[in-house]
Amino acid sequence: MSSYMGVHVSDQWLQSQFMQVELRSLKSKFISIKNQNGKVTVGDLPPVMIKLEAFNSMFNVEEITGILDELHADLSNEIEFEDFLKAYLNLQGRATAKSGASKQSSSFLKATTTTLLHTISESEKASYVAHINSYLGDDPFLKQFLPIDPATNDLFNLAKDGVLLCKLINVAVPGTIDERAINTKRFLNPWERNENHTLCLNSAKAIGCTVVNIGTQDLVEGRPHLLLGLISQIIKIQLLADLSLKKTPQLVELVDDNNDVEELMGLAPEKVLLKWMNFHLKKAGYEKPVLNFSSDLKDGKAYAYLLNVLAPEHCSPSTLDTKDPKERAKLVLDHAERMDCRRYLKPEDIVEGSPNLNLAFVAQIFHQRNGLTTDSKKISFAEMMTDDVQTSREERCFRLWINSLGIVTYVNNVFEDVRNGWILLEVLDKVSPGSVNWKHASKPPIKMPFRKVENCNQVVRIGRQLKFSLVNVAGNDIVQGNKKLLLAFLWQLMRYNMLQLLKNLRSHSQGKEITDADILKWANNKIKQTGRTSKIENFKDKSLSSGIFFLELLCAVEPRVVNWNLVTKGESDEEKRLNATYIISVTRKLGCSIFLLPEDIMEVNQKMILTLAASIMYWSLQKAVEDVESSPSPSNGICTATPDASPAQSVSGEDEISSLGGEVSYLNIDDDDSDTAVSSQLENEKSPTVE
């Protein structure tokens, strides 16, 4: 793999927007211009950009020149590679807007919310406002500002303080944010406002939103296109929450045999919704399958058939008899109204094929009346197919972490989606740039099974190069979907990413590998420096369940972030839960992207406890580096630091960075507890040998 060195970009956010194969290609084009001219100017870019496949059918040279002229004061100015990448992203955003199509149609959660797209849909805005007015109208704090008038910009102005978005996240996934951590004064200072938005963005990641292109400043400024993009994702997560076998076992009626059930479990929520819709349409005699939420629904006929089979008592023959699509759409919405379905769209939205609003409307119909069986045998079978609590919790953590990295493919179900190896290669390319040989990788859809095995074999080879414990593991084990193996591999991958981030921050000093002992020593020392007495022996220490240790650690790295009036003694289970939920929200408010649950702290889940400690350590070290160098260092993946989250400085940069000691080694955790030693766990598994 040595011949495939990664292209490194100093701006980590910018690096997160590209796969290594894209960066290598763009870098070679940039160098070719430089070799010809000795330097690269803005004026050199149009002839190069027009040859790129992404733009050659969307713009001509004059249009590209005009766009670049808007971005740069002088076309003769010399630019660096990062400026070239930013220009590419700008053109890519405009091309997406011009085509009117999302780059990723496979999942609404991957919908583009880039700062480059400035158009908004007034219909969508009105629908989201209606949703907010309905669900947050009685909120003790927000009711003084609601209802919002959709004809004004009140939505964007109200969102500037961050409270609305945090509350909306809690509506979508209750309990995500401890509302005690939200700053809810009538007038917030810039630091408090920034804290709310930092909490919002990190919590949005924690429920599955794609927010790699949105920063706190975008929300503070109330940029309409970005706010609507984020609000759209949050609302859709809420509306599609029941589209899984775990939440709605009756969905098993949509499939015929066991293999189909596994396939159903791996489908994206909107795909399950389409499958449900077609299931009922087939029963109703509607012959044309609905493949999307836009063009296939424009004439309103599919809606008419669907509502007739779900609520025949409200059906009207005139709905199908009318020849005017707009009139039919109106009758469909009248029918839905009689079913007590909240309207998310107008007749015009159906006729125009608005995908977001149609999806929301169908989801509302499903929620109101899904028309599925109550057959106890089938439901019992579906419940048997779901994972145990611990496995589900770990799958959730790794899924959210992968999606937070900004890779191209969105993960809906880890156990199903990674089996062809492609997603794991994408993740490896992010956490270890240049490690993947893309010439030997096959991109989905992959028809031939051996191509999947080839992908997974490369995954295992790279894992061994990164010194992962992979005893008796082959690519086929991943293809087969061995859950224990996958969880253990992903844990090592996440851990490697975490340690590399910490190591890179220390490159200004010793540059040694970070170990679990270093993280433990750092955490204990930070608390000791404040004069407090909390101390843990390891990351399995049962005293961690009270939450006091982490609250003292958070206070040590940023004194103003913890309100001790809200902290309990952590003695009873209820007190432990209150502290745990507060810890998670305060850590996100500080600037860390973490994906654990309160139960992980209460039960002292060693892996998740370690990620929490490492995330806080990363934030603290990064802030120390910034204090020393007076320059931001944005992060990617495990933790996203927010330099201006607080006006107070809590550490001395040089002391913070140089205080860590420790030998060069990898993070070592008791394998019996963490399943770090990955070995093939098939039915005929052999006893693994120790490497």
Tab-separated table of C-alpha atoms in Angstrom, residues 367-680:
chain	number	residue	atom	x	y	z
A	367	HIS	CA	-48.368	6.746	11.563
A	368	GLN	CA	-52.099	7.363	11.602
A	369	ARG	CA	-53.213	4.090	10.022
A	370	ASN	CA	-50.705	1.522	8.762
A	371	GLY	CA	-53.309	-1.152	7.945
A	372	LEU	CA	-50.980	-4.002	8.910
A	373	THR	CA	-51.826	-7.290	10.600
A	374	THR	CA	-52.011	-7.975	14.302
A	375	ASP	CA	-51.115	-11.643	13.732
A	376	SER	CA	-49.350	-12.565	16.976
A	377	LYS	CA	-47.258	-15.338	15.373
A	378	LYS	CA	-45.782	-13.037	12.757
A	379	ILE	CA	-45.156	-10.299	15.284
A	380	SER	CA	-43.415	-12.723	17.645
A	381	PHE	CA	-41.177	-13.823	14.781
A	382	ALA	CA	-40.278	-10.205	13.994
A	383	GLU	CA	-39.442	-9.518	17.632
A	384	MET	CA	-37.128	-12.545	17.660
A	385	MET	CA	-35.190	-11.057	14.739
A	386	THR	CA	-34.213	-7.895	16.629
A	387	ASP	CA	-30.877	-7.700	18.441
A	388	ASP	CA	-30.291	-7.724	22.173
A	389	VAL	CA	-30.073	-4.360	23.914
A	390	GLN	CA	-26.264	-4.203	24.159
A	391	THR	CA	-25.740	-5.182	20.515
A	392	SER	CA	-28.339	-2.652	19.354
A	393	ARG	CA	-26.708	0.051	21.449
A	394	GLU	CA	-23.262	-0.612	19.984
A	395	GLU	CA	-24.629	-0.818	16.433
A	396	ARG	CA	-26.279	2.562	16.965
A	397	CYS	CA	-23.057	4.126	18.259
A	398	PHE	CA	-20.923	2.909	15.349
A	399	ARG	CA	-23.599	3.816	12.777
A	400	LEU	CA	-23.823	7.388	14.034
A	401	TRP	CA	-20.044	7.687	14.260
A	402	ILE	CA	-19.578	6.473	10.659
A	403	ASN	CA	-22.215	8.875	9.371
A	404	SER	CA	-20.573	11.756	11.251
A	405	LEU	CA	-17.359	11.232	9.283
A	406	GLY	CA	-18.968	12.620	6.130
A	407	ILE	CA	-18.360	9.583	3.919
A	408	VAL	CA	-20.306	9.377	0.665
A	409	THR	CA	-22.529	6.428	1.615
A	410	TYR	CA	-25.113	6.835	4.367
A	411	VAL	CA	-25.366	3.889	6.783
A	412	ASN	CA	-28.867	2.785	7.794
A	413	ASN	CA	-27.982	-0.546	9.397
A	414	VAL	CA	-24.372	-1.380	10.193
A	415	PHE	CA	-24.791	-5.148	10.139
A	416	GLU	CA	-26.337	-5.155	6.657
A	417	ASP	CA	-24.691	-2.156	5.001
A	418	VAL	CA	-21.015	-3.010	5.657
A	419	ARG	CA	-21.136	-6.578	4.361
A	420	ASN	CA	-19.967	-5.694	0.843
A	421	GLY	CA	-16.869	-4.003	2.291
A	422	TRP	CA	-17.315	-0.687	0.471
A	423	ILE	CA	-18.398	1.375	3.476
A	424	LEU	CA	-15.575	-0.032	5.600
A	425	LEU	CA	-13.135	0.997	2.860
A	426	GLU	CA	-14.630	4.496	2.840
A	427	VAL	CA	-14.197	4.723	6.621
A	428	LEU	CA	-10.636	3.421	6.443
A	429	ASP	CA	-9.874	6.005	3.772
A	430	LYS	CA	-11.099	8.711	6.160
A	431	VAL	CA	-9.307	7.600	9.318
A	432	SER	CA	-6.118	6.445	7.551
A	433	PRO	CA	-5.818	8.500	4.335
A	434	GLY	CA	-4.125	6.644	1.501
A	435	SER	CA	-4.505	3.193	3.040
A	436	VAL	CA	-7.096	1.999	0.488
A	437	ASN	CA	-6.123	0.874	-3.004
A	438	TRP	CA	-9.263	1.991	-4.851
A	439	LYS	CA	-8.104	0.321	-8.061
A	440	HIS	CA	-8.741	-3.012	-6.332
A	441	ALA	CA	-12.123	-2.055	-4.852
A	442	SER	CA	-15.606	-2.658	-6.305
A	443	LYS	CA	-18.292	-0.020	-5.831
A	444	PRO	CA	-21.918	-1.046	-5.135
A	445	PRO	CA	-24.140	-2.319	-6.533
A	446	ILE	CA	-22.003	-5.463	-6.554
A	447	LYS	CA	-23.570	-8.407	-8.345
A	448	MET	CA	-20.746	-10.936	-8.112
A	449	PRO	CA	-20.190	-12.276	-4.564
A	450	PHE	CA	-16.431	-12.662	-4.981
A	451	ARG	CA	-16.128	-8.891	-5.501
A	452	LYS	CA	-17.593	-8.366	-2.031
A	453	VAL	CA	-15.054	-10.817	-0.623
A	454	GLU	CA	-12.244	-8.926	-2.405
A	455	ASN	CA	-13.374	-5.668	-0.803
A	456	CYS	CA	-13.553	-7.279	2.624
A	457	ASN	CA	-10.183	-8.982	2.184
A	458	GLN	CA	-8.668	-5.543	1.584
A	459	VAL	CA	-10.453	-4.288	4.726
A	460	VAL	CA	-8.845	-7.085	6.763
A	461	ARG	CA	-5.408	-6.461	5.203
A	462	ILE	CA	-5.549	-2.761	6.097
A	463	GLY	CA	-6.783	-3.630	9.587
A	464	ARG	CA	-3.723	-5.829	10.119
A	465	GLN	CA	-1.447	-3.054	8.839
A	466	LEU	CA	-3.017	-0.766	11.435
A	467	LYS	CA	-2.206	-3.449	14.044
A	468	PHE	CA	-5.811	-4.414	14.745
A	469	SER	CA	-6.297	-7.757	16.444
A	470	LEU	CA	-7.729	-9.933	13.664
A	471	VAL	CA	-6.964	-13.494	14.648
A	472	ASN	CA	-8.406	-16.107	12.262
A	473	VAL	CA	-10.426	-13.431	10.437
A	474	ALA	CA	-10.942	-13.389	6.668
A	475	GLY	CA	-12.940	-11.124	4.370
A	476	ASN	CA	-15.664	-13.723	3.995
A	477	ASP	CA	-16.459	-13.426	7.715
A	478	ILE	CA	-17.457	-9.815	7.112
A	479	VAL	CA	-19.481	-10.764	4.029
A	480	GLN	CA	-21.352	-13.321	6.139
A	481	GLY	CA	-22.353	-10.561	8.575
A	482	ASN	CA	-20.857	-11.970	11.776
A	483	LYS	CA	-22.165	-9.398	14.260
A	484	LYS	CA	-19.666	-9.938	17.056
A	485	LEU	CA	-16.795	-9.703	14.606
A	486	LEU	CA	-18.198	-6.548	12.985
A	487	LEU	CA	-18.722	-4.809	16.324
A	488	ALA	CA	-15.208	-5.659	17.453
A	489	PHE	CA	-13.673	-4.501	14.161
A	490	LEU	CA	-15.614	-1.225	14.226
A	491	TRP	CA	-14.590	-0.624	17.818
A	492	GLN	CA	-10.927	-0.947	16.854
A	493	LEU	CA	-11.529	1.362	13.881
A	494	MET	CA	-13.207	3.996	16.038
A	495	ARG	CA	-10.503	3.655	18.668
A	496	TYR	CA	-7.760	4.039	16.054
A	497	ASN	CA	-9.411	7.229	14.772
A	498	MET	CA	-9.630	8.551	18.318
A	499	LEU	CA	-5.969	7.861	19.060
A	500	GLN	CA	-4.769	9.336	15.768
A	501	LEU	CA	-6.619	12.568	16.488
A	502	LEU	CA	-4.963	12.761	19.900
A	503	LYS	CA	-1.562	11.845	18.480
A	504	ASN	CA	-1.833	14.487	15.739
A	505	LEU	CA	-2.514	17.159	18.339
A	506	ARG	CA	0.654	16.118	20.136
A	507	SER	CA	2.779	16.346	16.977
A	508	HIS	CA	3.874	19.761	18.250
A	509	SER	CA	5.700	18.026	21.101
A	510	GLN	CA	6.674	14.398	21.638
A	511	GLY	CA	4.385	12.883	18.999
A	512	LYS	CA	4.170	9.528	20.785
A	513	GLU	CA	1.300	7.105	20.501
A	514	ILE	CA	-1.479	7.651	23.015
A	515	THR	CA	-2.509	4.771	25.265
A	516	ASP	CA	-5.443	4.171	27.541
A	517	ALA	CA	-3.034	4.741	30.429
A	518	ASP	CA	-2.256	8.213	29.060
A	519	ILE	CA	-5.933	9.118	28.833
A	520	LEU	CA	-6.538	7.797	32.349
A	521	LYS	CA	-3.530	9.662	33.750
A	522	TRP	CA	-4.540	12.878	31.995
A	523	ALA	CA	-8.113	12.726	33.343
A	524	ASN	CA	-6.997	12.047	36.918
A	525	ASN	CA	-4.388	14.814	36.757
A	526	LYS	CA	-6.844	17.378	35.359
A	527	ILE	CA	-9.181	16.799	38.279
A	528	LYS	CA	-6.312	16.752	40.794
A	529	GLN	CA	-5.141	20.171	39.527
A	530	THR	CA	-8.488	21.677	40.558
A	531	GLY	CA	-8.056	20.451	44.146
A	532	ARG	CA	-10.825	17.832	43.884
A	533	THR	CA	-10.284	14.273	45.070
A	534	SER	CA	-12.100	12.094	42.482
A	535	LYS	CA	-9.839	9.437	40.994
A	536	ILE	CA	-10.426	6.233	39.040
A	537	GLU	CA	-8.238	3.152	38.701
A	538	ASN	CA	-9.376	2.244	35.181
A	539	PHE	CA	-12.273	2.723	32.772
A	540	LYS	CA	-14.187	-0.119	34.448
A	541	ASP	CA	-14.211	1.642	37.811
A	542	LYS	CA	-17.736	1.237	39.217
A	543	SER	CA	-17.576	4.678	40.829
A	544	LEU	CA	-17.960	6.126	37.333
A	545	SER	CA	-21.650	5.184	37.387
A	546	SER	CA	-22.470	8.142	39.646
A	547	GLY	CA	-21.257	10.588	36.989
A	548	ILE	CA	-19.379	12.754	39.501
A	549	PHE	CA	-15.951	11.963	38.026
A	550	PHE	CA	-16.892	13.168	34.547
A	551	LEU	CA	-18.656	16.246	35.855
A	552	GLU	CA	-15.501	17.182	37.756
A	553	LEU	CA	-13.415	16.482	34.640
A	554	LEU	CA	-15.653	18.715	32.512
A	555	CYS	CA	-15.419	21.433	35.117
A	556	ALA	CA	-11.627	21.052	35.137
A	557	VAL	CA	-11.275	21.624	31.385
A	558	GLU	CA	-13.884	24.425	31.305
A	559	PRO	CA	-14.968	25.750	34.720
A	560	ARG	CA	-18.106	27.530	33.522
A	561	VAL	CA	-19.661	24.610	31.615
A	562	VAL	CA	-21.108	22.709	34.625
A	563	ASN	CA	-23.914	24.121	36.770
A	564	TRP	CA	-23.346	22.318	40.069
A	565	ASN	CA	-26.807	23.281	41.286
A	566	LEU	CA	-28.155	20.711	38.798
A	567	VAL	CA	-25.853	17.864	39.877
A	568	THR	CA	-27.134	15.080	42.154
A	569	LYS	CA	-25.130	12.847	44.490
A	570	GLY	CA	-25.475	9.991	42.018
A	571	GLU	CA	-26.538	7.456	44.617
A	572	SER	CA	-29.869	6.106	43.362
A	573	ASP	CA	-30.525	4.915	39.799
A	574	GLU	CA	-32.626	8.012	39.139
A	575	GLU	CA	-29.871	10.322	40.381
A	576	LYS	CA	-27.311	8.461	38.249
A	577	ARG	CA	-29.533	8.857	35.181
A	578	LEU	CA	-29.978	12.582	35.782
A	579	ASN	CA	-26.210	13.035	36.048
A	580	ALA	CA	-25.518	10.846	33.007
A	581	THR	CA	-27.935	12.718	30.737
A	582	TYR	CA	-26.499	16.013	31.961
A	583	ILE	CA	-22.917	14.832	31.309
A	584	ILE	CA	-23.719	13.889	27.712
A	585	SER	CA	-25.398	17.209	26.931
A	586	VAL	CA	-22.707	19.276	28.657
A	587	THR	CA	-19.978	17.398	26.765
A	588	ARG	CA	-21.719	18.105	23.461
A	589	LYS	CA	-22.280	21.700	24.517
A	590	LEU	CA	-18.551	21.972	25.148
A	591	GLY	CA	-17.858	20.881	21.559
A	592	CYS	CA	-17.515	17.086	21.497
A	593	SER	CA	-19.295	14.716	19.128
A	594	ILE	CA	-20.108	11.684	21.262
A	595	PHE	CA	-22.555	8.874	20.595
A	596	LEU	CA	-23.004	7.082	23.908
A	597	LEU	CA	-26.244	6.858	25.898
A	598	PRO	CA	-26.918	7.549	29.596
A	599	GLU	CA	-27.083	3.784	30.170
A	600	ASP	CA	-23.465	3.468	29.031
A	601	ILE	CA	-22.366	5.710	31.893
A	602	MET	CA	-24.729	4.179	34.448
A	603	GLU	CA	-23.612	0.635	33.571
A	604	VAL	CA	-19.941	1.704	33.120
A	605	ASN	CA	-19.640	0.433	29.546
A	606	GLN	CA	-15.861	0.418	29.252
A	607	LYS	CA	-15.680	1.200	25.541
A	608	MET	CA	-18.120	4.082	25.657
A	609	ILE	CA	-16.586	5.472	28.862
A	610	LEU	CA	-13.231	5.546	27.086
A	611	THR	CA	-14.653	7.408	24.069
A	612	LEU	CA	-16.152	9.975	26.429
A	613	ALA	CA	-12.861	10.555	28.258
A	614	ALA	CA	-10.904	10.681	24.993
A	615	SER	CA	-13.336	13.186	23.470
A	616	ILE	CA	-12.993	15.539	26.437
A	617	MET	CA	-9.222	15.122	26.336
A	618	TYR	CA	-9.180	15.879	22.601
A	619	TRP	CA	-11.219	19.047	23.073
A	620	SER	CA	-8.978	20.213	25.906
A	621	LEU	CA	-5.719	19.511	24.033
A	622	GLN	CA	-7.022	21.102	20.857
A	623	LYS	CA	-8.018	24.227	22.717
A	624	ALA	CA	-4.557	24.296	24.289
A	625	VAL	CA	-2.934	24.111	20.853
A	626	GLU	CA	-5.181	26.923	19.630
A	627	ASP	CA	-4.322	29.045	22.645
A	628	VAL	CA	-0.628	28.567	21.853
A	629	GLU	CA	-0.835	29.061	18.103
A	630	SER	CA	-3.838	31.441	18.027
A	631	SER	CA	-5.263	29.573	15.039
A	632	PRO	CA	-8.297	27.257	14.761
A	633	SER	CA	-7.848	23.544	14.201
A	634	PRO	CA	-11.230	22.068	13.187
A	635	SER	CA	-11.754	18.396	13.786
A	636	ASN	CA	-13.453	15.462	12.199
A	637	GLY	CA	-15.131	12.367	13.517
A	638	ILE	CA	-14.805	11.730	17.227
A	639	CYS	CA	-14.822	15.296	18.481
A	640	THR	CA	-15.589	18.684	17.026
A	641	ALA	CA	-14.030	21.491	19.012
A	642	THR	CA	-15.617	24.869	19.218
A	643	PRO	CA	-12.855	27.340	20.057
A	644	ASP	CA	-15.216	30.154	20.994
A	645	ALA	CA	-17.552	28.021	23.084
A	646	SER	CA	-16.402	29.926	26.132
A	647	PRO	CA	-14.621	33.188	26.800
A	648	ALA	CA	-12.749	31.627	29.692
A	649	GLN	CA	-9.394	29.940	29.170
A	650	SER	CA	-9.016	26.898	31.328
A	651	VAL	CA	-5.522	25.613	30.559
A	652	SER	CA	-2.035	26.741	29.786
A	653	GLY	CA	-1.358	25.490	26.294
A	654	GLU	CA	2.270	24.417	26.590
A	655	ASP	CA	1.755	22.748	29.955
A	656	GLU	CA	-1.352	20.948	28.710
A	657	ILE	CA	0.393	19.516	25.668
A	658	SER	CA	3.661	18.552	27.288
A	659	SER	CA	2.227	17.097	30.488
A	660	LEU	CA	1.442	13.756	28.898
A	661	GLY	CA	3.885	10.918	29.141
A	662	GLY	CA	3.577	7.293	28.160
A	663	GLU	CA	5.300	4.648	26.159
A	664	VAL	CA	4.635	4.060	22.477
A	665	SER	CA	1.905	1.465	22.256
A	666	TYR	CA	-1.689	1.046	21.185
A	667	LEU	CA	-4.698	1.330	23.396
A	668	ASN	CA	-5.052	-1.855	25.423
A	669	ILE	CA	-8.275	-2.871	27.080
A	670	ASP	CA	-9.176	-6.150	28.720
A	671	ASP	CA	-10.312	-8.221	25.734
A	672	ASP	CA	-12.755	-10.246	27.797
A	673	ASP	CA	-14.694	-7.102	28.547
A	674	SER	CA	-14.313	-5.206	25.293
A	675	ASP	CA	-14.325	-7.889	22.597
A	676	THR	CA	-11.255	-6.200	21.166
A	677	ALA	CA	-9.675	-9.456	20.082
A	678	VAL	CA	-11.588	-10.100	16.897
A	679	SER	CA	-11.874	-13.701	15.872
A	680	SER	CA	-14.185	-15.608	13.617
